[in-house]
Tab-separated table of C-alpha atoms in Angstrom:
chain	number	residue	atom	x	y	z
A	1	ASP	CA	-11.355	17.308	-0.273
A	2	ALA	CA	-12.454	13.779	0.154
A	3	GLY	CA	-9.876	11.135	0.042
A	4	VAL	CA	-10.271	7.692	-1.478
A	5	THR	CA	-13.565	6.216	-0.566
A	6	GLN	CA	-14.509	2.505	-0.427
A	7	SER	CA	-17.801	0.651	0.045
A	8	PRO	CA	-18.910	-1.281	1.943
A	9	THR	CA	-16.500	-1.038	4.855
A	10	HIS	CA	-17.345	-4.583	6.090
A	11	LEU	CA	-18.725	-7.571	4.412
A	12	ILE	CA	-19.459	-11.100	5.287
A	13	LYS	CA	-20.021	-13.782	2.691
A	14	THR	CA	-19.990	-17.763	2.444
A	15	ARG	CA	-17.768	-19.742	0.352
A	16	GLY	CA	-18.824	-19.998	-3.251
A	17	GLN	CA	-20.523	-16.566	-3.279
A	18	HIS	CA	-19.616	-13.633	-5.293
A	19	VAL	CA	-18.617	-10.101	-4.104
A	20	THR	CA	-18.318	-6.614	-5.618
A	21	LEU	CA	-16.284	-3.972	-3.877
A	22	ARG	CA	-16.471	-0.361	-4.939
A	23	CYS	CA	-14.016	2.463	-4.908
A	24	SER	CA	-13.932	6.369	-5.703
A	25	PRO	CA	-10.489	7.756	-6.066
A	26	ILE	CA	-9.511	11.257	-5.023
A	27	SER	CA	-11.017	13.906	-7.430
A	28	GLY	CA	-8.690	14.511	-10.293
A	29	HIS	CA	-6.975	11.095	-10.065
A	30	LYS	CA	-7.218	8.961	-13.135
A	31	SER	CA	-5.525	5.609	-11.784
A	32	VAL	CA	-6.925	3.231	-9.449
A	33	SER	CA	-5.248	0.138	-7.947
A	34	TRP	CA	-6.391	-2.767	-5.776
A	35	TYR	CA	-4.492	-4.525	-3.094
A	36	GLN	CA	-5.206	-7.363	-0.848
A	37	GLN	CA	-3.965	-7.300	2.720
A	38	VAL	CA	-3.998	-10.441	4.905
A	39	LEU	CA	-3.728	-9.924	8.499
A	40	GLY	CA	-0.361	-9.400	9.899
A	41	GLN	CA	1.187	-8.962	6.294
A	42	GLY	CA	1.661	-5.986	3.902
A	43	PRO	CA	-0.540	-5.183	1.059
A	44	GLN	CA	-0.366	-7.240	-2.077
A	45	PHE	CA	-0.988	-5.923	-5.495
A	46	ILE	CA	-3.866	-7.249	-7.440
A	47	PHE	CA	-4.843	-4.789	-10.305
A	48	GLN	CA	-3.945	-1.266	-11.575
A	49	TYR	CA	-6.330	0.593	-13.975
A	50	TYR	CA	-5.642	3.963	-15.834
A	51	GLU	CA	-8.257	5.431	-18.139
A	52	LYS	CA	-10.350	2.359	-17.915
A	53	GLU	CA	-7.704	0.079	-19.137
A	54	GLU	CA	-5.972	-2.497	-17.172
A	55	ARG	CA	-2.336	-1.625	-16.773
A	56	GLY	CA	-0.963	-4.355	-14.498
A	57	ARG	CA	-2.123	-7.413	-12.688
A	58	GLY	CA	-0.583	-9.299	-9.794
A	59	ASN	CA	-0.432	-12.941	-9.166
A	60	PHE	CA	-4.101	-13.633	-8.382
A	61	PRO	CA	-6.485	-16.213	-9.881
A	62	ASP	CA	-8.936	-15.499	-12.698
A	63	ARG	CA	-11.696	-15.305	-10.163
A	64	PHE	CA	-10.539	-11.907	-9.364
A	65	SER	CA	-11.468	-9.242	-11.849
A	66	ALA	CA	-12.047	-5.354	-11.878
A	67	ARG	CA	-13.008	-2.627	-14.107
A	68	GLN	CA	-12.793	1.209	-14.128
A	69	PHE	CA	-15.606	3.529	-15.186
A	70	PRO	CA	-15.581	6.859	-17.170
A	71	ASN	CA	-15.725	8.603	-13.854
A	72	TYR	CA	-12.612	6.873	-12.720
A	73	SER	CA	-14.429	4.831	-10.093
A	74	SER	CA	-13.656	1.106	-9.936
A	75	GLU	CA	-15.119	-2.113	-8.807
A	76	LEU	CA	-13.303	-5.294	-7.894
A	77	ASN	CA	-15.138	-8.486	-8.256
A	78	VAL	CA	-14.225	-11.927	-6.735
A	79	ASN	CA	-16.189	-15.110	-7.842
A	80	ALA	CA	-16.402	-18.378	-6.088
A	81	LEU	CA	-15.154	-17.164	-2.748
A	82	LEU	CA	-12.687	-19.235	-0.728
A	83	LEU	CA	-11.981	-18.897	2.937
A	84	GLY	CA	-8.538	-17.688	1.998
A	85	ASP	CA	-9.913	-14.593	0.399
A	86	SER	CA	-10.781	-13.227	3.845
A	87	ALA	CA	-8.702	-10.030	3.967
A	88	LEU	CA	-8.736	-6.221	3.873
A	89	TYR	CA	-9.260	-4.917	0.243
A	90	LEU	CA	-7.586	-1.802	-0.336
A	91	CYS	CA	-8.113	0.790	-3.054
A	92	ALA	CA	-5.439	3.383	-3.956
A	93	SER	CA	-5.457	6.246	-6.468
A	94	SER	CA	-2.961	8.192	-8.059
A	95	LEU	CA	-2.821	11.096	-10.721
A	96	GLY	CA	-1.714	9.539	-13.809
A	97	GLY	CA	-0.691	5.927	-12.864
A	98	GLN	CA	2.983	6.667	-13.318
A	99	HIS	CA	5.258	4.311	-11.362
A	100	ASN	CA	7.006	7.188	-9.244
A	101	GLU	CA	3.638	8.832	-8.139
A	102	LYS	CA	2.464	8.771	-4.695
A	103	LEU	CA	-0.368	6.180	-4.132
A	104	PHE	CA	-3.166	7.343	-1.734
A	105	PHE	CA	-5.190	4.488	-0.059
A	106	GLY	CA	-8.720	4.253	1.247
A	107	SER	CA	-9.713	2.766	4.477
A	108	GLY	CA	-10.504	-0.503	2.868
A	109	THR	CA	-13.320	-3.174	2.739
A	110	GLN	CA	-12.780	-5.946	5.483
A	111	LEU	CA	-14.142	-9.153	3.708
A	112	SER	CA	-14.843	-12.173	5.932
A	113	VAL	CA	-15.686	-15.509	4.064
A	114	LEU	CA	-17.321	-18.044	6.159
B	1	GLY	CA	12.971	-12.103	-7.211
B	2	GLU	CA	11.191	-9.123	-6.021
B	3	SER	CA	10.750	-8.672	-2.346
B	4	VAL	CA	10.974	-6.017	0.226
B	5	GLY	CA	11.559	-6.937	3.968
B	6	LEU	CA	12.022	-5.388	7.187
B	7	HIS	CA	14.599	-6.168	9.809
B	8	LEU	CA	12.403	-6.086	12.849
B	9	PRO	CA	8.730	-6.996	13.261
B	10	THR	CA	8.411	-4.886	16.415
B	11	LEU	CA	9.998	-1.779	17.921
B	12	SER	CA	9.258	-0.473	21.413
B	13	VAL	CA	10.430	3.097	22.344
B	14	GLN	CA	9.774	5.783	24.889
B	15	GLU	CA	7.951	8.913	24.159
B	16	GLY	CA	10.450	11.575	22.965
B	17	ASP	CA	13.066	9.150	21.738
B	18	ASN	CA	14.197	8.877	18.162
B	19	SER	CA	12.920	5.756	16.209
B	20	ILE	CA	14.772	4.164	13.423
B	21	ILE	CA	12.818	1.507	11.296
B	22	ASN	CA	14.823	-0.432	8.805
B	23	CYS	CA	13.926	-2.027	5.432
B	24	ALA	CA	15.968	-4.153	2.837
B	25	TYR	CA	14.929	-4.389	-0.683
B	26	SER	CA	16.286	-6.903	-3.286
B	27	ASN	CA	15.578	-5.180	-6.743
B	28	SER	CA	18.640	-3.126	-7.395
B	29	ALA	CA	16.881	-1.459	-10.329
B	30	SER	CA	14.205	-0.059	-8.080
B	31	ASP	CA	14.136	3.778	-8.382
B	32	TYR	CA	11.305	4.711	-6.147
B	33	PHE	CA	10.541	3.926	-2.532
B	34	ILE	CA	7.735	4.954	-0.076
B	35	TRP	CA	7.144	4.624	3.594
B	36	TYR	CA	3.610	4.226	4.774
B	37	LYS	CA	2.109	4.260	8.247
B	38	GLN	CA	-0.986	2.064	8.893
B	39	GLU	CA	-2.986	2.443	12.008
B	40	SER	CA	-5.482	-0.093	13.192
B	41	GLY	CA	-8.632	-0.269	10.971
B	42	LYS	CA	-7.278	2.351	8.491
B	43	GLY	CA	-5.596	2.127	5.147
B	44	PRO	CA	-1.888	2.869	4.701
B	45	GLN	CA	-1.066	6.483	5.179
B	46	PHE	CA	1.646	8.067	3.024
B	47	ILE	CA	4.582	9.398	5.036
B	48	ILE	CA	7.434	10.160	2.754
B	49	ASP	CA	9.033	9.007	-0.497
B	50	ILE	CA	12.410	9.031	-2.055
B	51	ARG	CA	13.762	8.441	-5.578
B	52	SER	CA	17.010	6.534	-6.171
B	53	ASN	CA	18.948	9.713	-7.200
B	54	MET	CA	18.747	10.847	-3.691
B	55	ASP	CA	20.439	9.537	-0.527
B	56	LYS	CA	18.330	11.398	2.144
B	57	ARG	CA	14.995	13.228	2.232
B	58	GLN	CA	13.536	14.973	5.235
B	59	GLY	CA	9.942	15.642	6.197
B	60	GLN	CA	8.349	16.870	9.275
B	61	ARG	CA	9.919	14.890	12.070
B	62	VAL	CA	10.813	12.227	9.673
B	63	THR	CA	13.823	11.295	7.583
B	64	VAL	CA	14.245	8.676	4.900
B	65	LEU	CA	17.818	7.365	4.148
B	66	LEU	CA	18.580	5.317	1.143
B	67	ASN	CA	21.695	3.190	0.730
B	68	LYS	CA	21.768	1.704	-2.848
B	69	THR	CA	25.081	0.087	-2.209
B	70	VAL	CA	23.667	-2.343	0.272
B	71	LYS	CA	19.941	-2.101	-0.751
B	72	HIS	CA	18.945	-0.602	2.416
B	73	LEU	CA	16.187	1.938	3.460
B	74	SER	CA	15.450	3.497	6.803
B	75	LEU	CA	12.899	5.795	8.268
B	76	GLN	CA	13.785	7.825	11.100
B	77	ILE	CA	11.218	9.387	13.360
B	78	ALA	CA	12.397	12.342	15.686
B	79	ALA	CA	10.935	12.876	19.110
B	80	THR	CA	8.514	9.872	18.826
B	81	GLN	CA	4.918	10.484	19.995
B	82	PRO	CA	2.243	8.150	21.223
B	83	GLY	CA	0.368	8.968	18.029
B	84	ASP	CA	3.194	7.610	15.999
B	85	SER	CA	2.264	3.996	17.324
B	86	ALA	CA	1.324	2.010	14.162
B	87	VAL	CA	2.576	-0.496	11.773
B	88	TYR	CA	5.118	0.993	9.096
B	89	PHE	CA	5.698	-0.463	5.845
B	90	CYS	CA	8.319	0.344	3.069
B	91	ALA	CA	7.405	-0.255	-0.431
B	92	GLU	CA	9.290	-0.258	-3.694
B	93	VAL	CA	7.965	-0.104	-7.217
B	94	ASN	CA	7.813	-3.374	-9.100
B	95	GLN	CA	9.953	-4.039	-12.212
B	96	ALA	CA	7.126	-3.424	-14.512
B	97	GLY	CA	6.508	0.006	-12.790
B	98	THR	CA	2.675	-0.985	-12.233
B	99	ALA	CA	2.595	-1.573	-8.552
B	100	LEU	CA	4.105	-1.091	-5.084
B	101	ILE	CA	5.774	-4.178	-3.394
B	102	PHE	CA	5.413	-4.079	0.353
B	103	GLY	CA	7.298	-5.640	3.092
B	104	LYS	CA	5.566	-7.287	6.149
B	105	GLY	CA	5.896	-4.317	8.226
B	106	THR	CA	7.274	-3.087	11.530
B	107	THR	CA	4.886	-2.436	14.630
B	108	LEU	CA	6.049	0.545	16.326
B	109	SER	CA	4.859	0.991	20.094
B	110	VAL	CA	5.481	4.317	21.785
B	111	SER	CA	5.012	4.456	25.638
B	112	SER	CA	4.617	7.498	27.552
């Protein structure tokens, strides 16, 4: 079975541009979460979606937005990119989005903002 | 506030030794904890989890211990192998129950 898949794997953008990252959850999983991981630190929560509804949001500016589609895949959008947005963006999926469920992560999208 | 931290940023062991990675958490109401392993260029990989109604849980070569009195979590790896070299994160569920809060991680280096 395929795990969580993310695309693209690497991306280079310049300041002020916009970026869209994509994620497909494990088959049967209805919840998708997004995390940002800056080099040398642990992942930081951005969003959680379940059944197309936003269930949780981390401490990130409004430049960050996301959505979940009927097939449970998800997109993360970041507008007006800043140098500090350079990071590994991780998508994770879980069965029903309950707080004591295992989260399974993809390999991430490495975003570099120049 | 909510935070999860690890006691040591790096740990170096010899192949075959047992490894112990420690983690302190701050939210006494947390009821679910997970250990993840992250290798270079990959996403975090689930190792083992534990709920707050348990003190110990064992998996294949790994054991997680939870001490709620001092808010401490540890991961024990038996007979450590070079393939265990990675960054290890503990994580707890946030108060809203919507996200995991990760610590900064411990880098485990195994030499043969």
